[in-house]
């Protein structure tokens, strides 16, 4: 399946690559690779909201390994280059709130908050409508409107 995803991605068929990643994620739900790739694919399609949700999925699955935290940081910082400060601040506030509710590994949560840094604190008054049934994970709080 990973080879198929790579081939689809290389050929520019990002939509099909996302579908295959989602299939793989169902088979291996604790593997952080697939949400990371899904985030990359949505980002390549310029669907930044879906990419950010997938990045939250990736964060929910990573362990306190410097390489994985670095991959989260690199992807988060890509958003800083393409999103307005206001949009990034809204996403950062929601992500920070989700981190608090998700019960992440303490080290991962602390590092993620360091990465998000002032992006969230600069816009702490942002109001979000979130799903009322929060099951304690990042994606239940930070969901793509078309999937909510």
mmCIF file of C-alpha atoms in Angstrom:
data_model
loop_
_atom_site.group_PDB
_atom_site.id
_atom_site.type_symbol
_atom_site.label_atom_id
_atom_site.label_comp_id
_atom_site.label_asym_id
_atom_site.label_seq_id
_atom_site.Cartn_x
_atom_site.Cartn_y
_atom_site.Cartn_z
ATOM 1 C CA UNK A 1 0.000 0.000 0.000
ATOM 2 C CA UNK A 2 2.879 2.389 0.782
ATOM 3 C CA UNK A 3 4.303 1.837 -2.708
ATOM 4 C CA UNK A 4 0.917 2.583 -4.253
ATOM 5 C CA UNK A 5 0.673 5.800 -2.236
ATOM 6 C CA UNK A 6 4.184 6.839 -3.321
ATOM 7 C CA UNK A 7 3.362 6.130 -6.960
ATOM 8 C CA UNK A 8 0.082 8.055 -6.814
ATOM 9 C CA UNK A 9 1.781 10.963 -5.107
ATOM 10 C CA UNK A 10 4.639 11.041 -7.609
ATOM 11 C CA UNK A 11 2.190 10.970 -10.511
ATOM 12 C CA UNK A 12 0.255 13.906 -9.057
ATOM 13 C CA UNK A 13 -2.870 11.914 -8.239
ATOM 14 C CA UNK A 14 -3.109 13.398 -4.753
ATOM 15 C CA UNK A 15 -6.806 12.721 -4.230
ATOM 16 C CA UNK A 16 -6.358 9.001 -4.800
ATOM 17 C CA UNK A 17 -3.195 9.020 -2.664
ATOM 18 C CA UNK A 18 -5.215 10.551 0.185
ATOM 19 C CA UNK A 19 -7.854 7.825 -0.168
ATOM 20 C CA UNK A 20 -5.177 5.132 -0.016
ATOM 21 C CA UNK A 21 -3.574 6.779 3.023
ATOM 22 C CA UNK A 22 -6.947 6.859 4.754
ATOM 23 C CA UNK A 23 -7.363 3.144 4.011
ATOM 24 C CA UNK A 24 -3.911 2.440 5.416
ATOM 25 C CA UNK A 25 -4.662 4.554 8.475
ATOM 26 C CA UNK A 26 -7.692 2.376 9.211
ATOM 27 C CA UNK A 27 -5.500 -0.713 9.030
ATOM 28 C CA UNK A 28 -2.725 0.826 11.172
ATOM 29 C CA UNK A 29 -4.462 3.471 13.311
ATOM 30 C CA UNK A 30 -1.516 3.994 15.687
ATOM 31 C CA UNK A 31 1.029 4.586 12.926
ATOM 32 C CA UNK A 32 1.885 8.302 12.666
ATOM 33 C CA UNK A 33 3.132 7.944 9.077
ATOM 34 C CA UNK A 34 -0.270 8.075 7.407
ATOM 35 C CA UNK A 35 -1.666 11.205 9.083
ATOM 36 C CA UNK A 36 1.655 12.906 8.327
ATOM 37 C CA UNK A 37 1.436 11.970 4.644
ATOM 38 C CA UNK A 38 -2.233 12.949 4.519
ATOM 39 C CA UNK A 39 -1.290 16.366 5.933
ATOM 40 C CA UNK A 40 1.379 16.721 3.256
ATOM 41 C CA UNK A 41 -1.018 15.722 0.488
ATOM 42 C CA UNK A 42 -3.758 18.126 1.571
ATOM 43 C CA UNK A 43 -1.139 20.851 1.938
ATOM 44 C CA UNK A 44 0.027 20.174 -1.635
ATOM 45 C CA UNK A 45 -3.600 20.567 -2.755
ATOM 46 C CA UNK A 46 -3.757 23.873 -0.853
ATOM 47 C CA UNK A 47 -6.548 22.496 1.340
ATOM 48 C CA UNK A 48 -4.923 24.001 4.406
ATOM 49 C CA UNK A 49 -7.770 23.341 6.800
ATOM 50 C CA UNK A 50 -7.806 19.617 6.011
ATOM 51 C CA UNK A 51 -4.001 19.599 6.160
ATOM 52 C CA UNK A 52 -4.077 21.162 9.612
ATOM 53 C CA UNK A 53 -6.607 18.601 10.834
ATOM 54 C CA UNK A 54 -4.363 15.815 9.521
ATOM 55 C CA UNK A 55 -1.415 17.463 11.261
ATOM 56 C CA UNK A 56 -3.432 17.300 14.497
ATOM 57 C CA UNK A 57 -3.989 13.587 13.797
ATOM 58 C CA UNK A 58 -0.241 13.179 13.338
ATOM 59 C CA UNK A 59 0.433 14.968 16.625
ATOM 60 C CA UNK A 60 -2.041 12.684 18.407
ATOM 61 C CA UNK A 61 -0.093 9.613 17.262
ATOM 62 C CA UNK A 62 3.513 10.662 17.803
ATOM 63 C CA UNK A 63 5.672 9.524 20.655
ATOM 64 C CA UNK A 64 8.264 11.749 22.365
ATOM 65 C CA UNK A 65 10.906 11.115 19.732
ATOM 66 C CA UNK A 66 12.881 14.188 18.613
ATOM 67 C CA UNK A 67 12.626 13.274 14.912
ATOM 68 C CA UNK A 68 8.827 13.050 15.067
ATOM 69 C CA UNK A 69 8.548 16.294 17.032
ATOM 70 C CA UNK A 70 10.809 17.905 14.438
ATOM 71 C CA UNK A 71 8.555 16.650 11.645
ATOM 72 C CA UNK A 72 5.562 18.177 13.432
ATOM 73 C CA UNK A 73 7.468 21.474 13.825
ATOM 74 C CA UNK A 74 8.490 21.536 10.151
ATOM 75 C CA UNK A 75 4.938 20.968 9.008
ATOM 76 C CA UNK A 76 3.488 23.482 11.447
ATOM 77 C CA UNK A 77 5.989 26.098 10.291
ATOM 78 C CA UNK A 78 4.942 25.561 6.656
ATOM 79 C CA UNK A 79 1.539 26.930 7.624
ATOM 80 C CA UNK A 80 3.204 30.133 8.815
ATOM 81 C CA UNK A 81 4.390 30.740 5.267
ATOM 82 C CA UNK A 82 0.987 30.340 3.593
ATOM 83 C CA UNK A 83 -1.721 31.314 6.078
ATOM 84 C CA UNK A 84 -2.650 34.779 7.233
ATOM 85 C CA UNK A 85 -1.713 35.534 10.837
ATOM 86 C CA UNK A 86 -5.396 35.555 11.764
ATOM 87 C CA UNK A 87 -6.088 32.151 10.230
ATOM 88 C CA UNK A 88 -2.959 30.641 11.756
ATOM 89 C CA UNK A 89 -3.925 32.080 15.131
ATOM 90 C CA UNK A 90 -7.400 30.512 14.915
ATOM 91 C CA UNK A 91 -5.913 27.133 14.020
ATOM 92 C CA UNK A 92 -3.257 27.454 16.741
ATOM 93 C CA UNK A 93 -5.817 28.262 19.438
ATOM 94 C CA UNK A 94 -7.906 25.287 18.435
ATOM 95 C CA UNK A 95 -4.872 23.014 18.292
ATOM 96 C CA UNK A 96 -3.668 24.172 21.701
ATOM 97 C CA UNK A 97 -7.117 23.586 23.169
ATOM 98 C CA UNK A 98 -7.206 20.151 21.569
ATOM 99 C CA UNK A 99 -3.809 19.302 23.049
ATOM 100 C CA UNK A 100 -5.156 20.090 26.507
ATOM 101 C CA UNK A 101 -8.179 17.859 25.986
ATOM 102 C CA UNK A 102 -6.544 14.961 24.176
ATOM 103 C CA UNK A 103 -4.418 13.499 26.936
ATOM 104 C CA UNK A 104 -1.237 13.463 24.847
ATOM 105 C CA UNK A 105 2.058 12.292 26.231
ATOM 106 C CA UNK A 106 3.159 15.118 28.547
ATOM 107 C CA UNK A 107 6.480 15.650 26.740
ATOM 108 C CA UNK A 108 4.791 15.717 23.319
ATOM 109 C CA UNK A 109 2.159 18.165 24.573
ATOM 110 C CA UNK A 110 4.789 20.502 26.062
ATOM 111 C CA UNK A 111 6.914 20.462 22.901
ATOM 112 C CA UNK A 112 3.887 20.995 20.662
ATOM 113 C CA UNK A 113 2.861 24.010 22.744
ATOM 114 C CA UNK A 114 6.406 25.385 22.458
ATOM 115 C CA UNK A 115 6.196 25.003 18.666
ATOM 116 C CA UNK A 116 2.798 26.680 18.508
ATOM 117 C CA UNK A 117 4.148 29.336 20.861
ATOM 118 C CA UNK A 118 2.743 32.803 20.512
ATOM 119 C CA UNK A 119 0.559 31.933 17.527
ATOM 120 C CA UNK A 120 -2.159 30.769 19.929
ATOM 121 C CA UNK A 121 -1.590 33.273 22.733
ATOM 122 C CA UNK A 122 -1.825 36.204 20.325
ATOM 123 C CA UNK A 123 -5.410 35.280 19.529
ATOM 124 C CA UNK A 124 -6.716 33.559 22.649
ATOM 125 C CA UNK A 125 -10.085 35.287 22.332
ATOM 126 C CA UNK A 126 -11.016 33.436 19.144
ATOM 127 C CA UNK A 127 -14.314 31.595 19.463
ATOM 128 C CA UNK A 128 -14.785 28.222 17.819
ATOM 129 C CA UNK A 129 -17.736 26.007 17.270
ATOM 130 C CA UNK A 130 -16.550 22.522 18.087
ATOM 131 C CA UNK A 131 -18.411 19.241 18.064
ATOM 132 C CA UNK A 132 -20.309 18.771 21.312
ATOM 133 C CA UNK A 133 -19.379 15.104 21.631
ATOM 134 C CA UNK A 134 -15.670 15.304 22.383
ATOM 135 C CA UNK A 135 -14.163 11.852 22.638
ATOM 136 C CA UNK A 136 -10.882 13.224 23.952
ATOM 137 C CA UNK A 137 -8.797 13.195 20.792
ATOM 138 C CA UNK A 138 -7.510 16.009 18.673
ATOM 139 C CA UNK A 139 -9.640 15.341 15.644
ATOM 140 C CA UNK A 140 -12.900 15.279 17.575
ATOM 141 C CA UNK A 141 -12.221 18.868 18.598
ATOM 142 C CA UNK A 142 -10.445 19.977 15.470
ATOM 143 C CA UNK A 143 -12.465 18.579 12.633
ATOM 144 C CA UNK A 144 -12.838 19.508 9.011
ATOM 145 C CA UNK A 145 -16.298 21.043 8.466
ATOM 146 C CA UNK A 146 -17.119 18.581 5.714
ATOM 147 C CA UNK A 147 -16.386 15.711 8.093
ATOM 148 C CA UNK A 148 -18.001 17.098 11.249
#
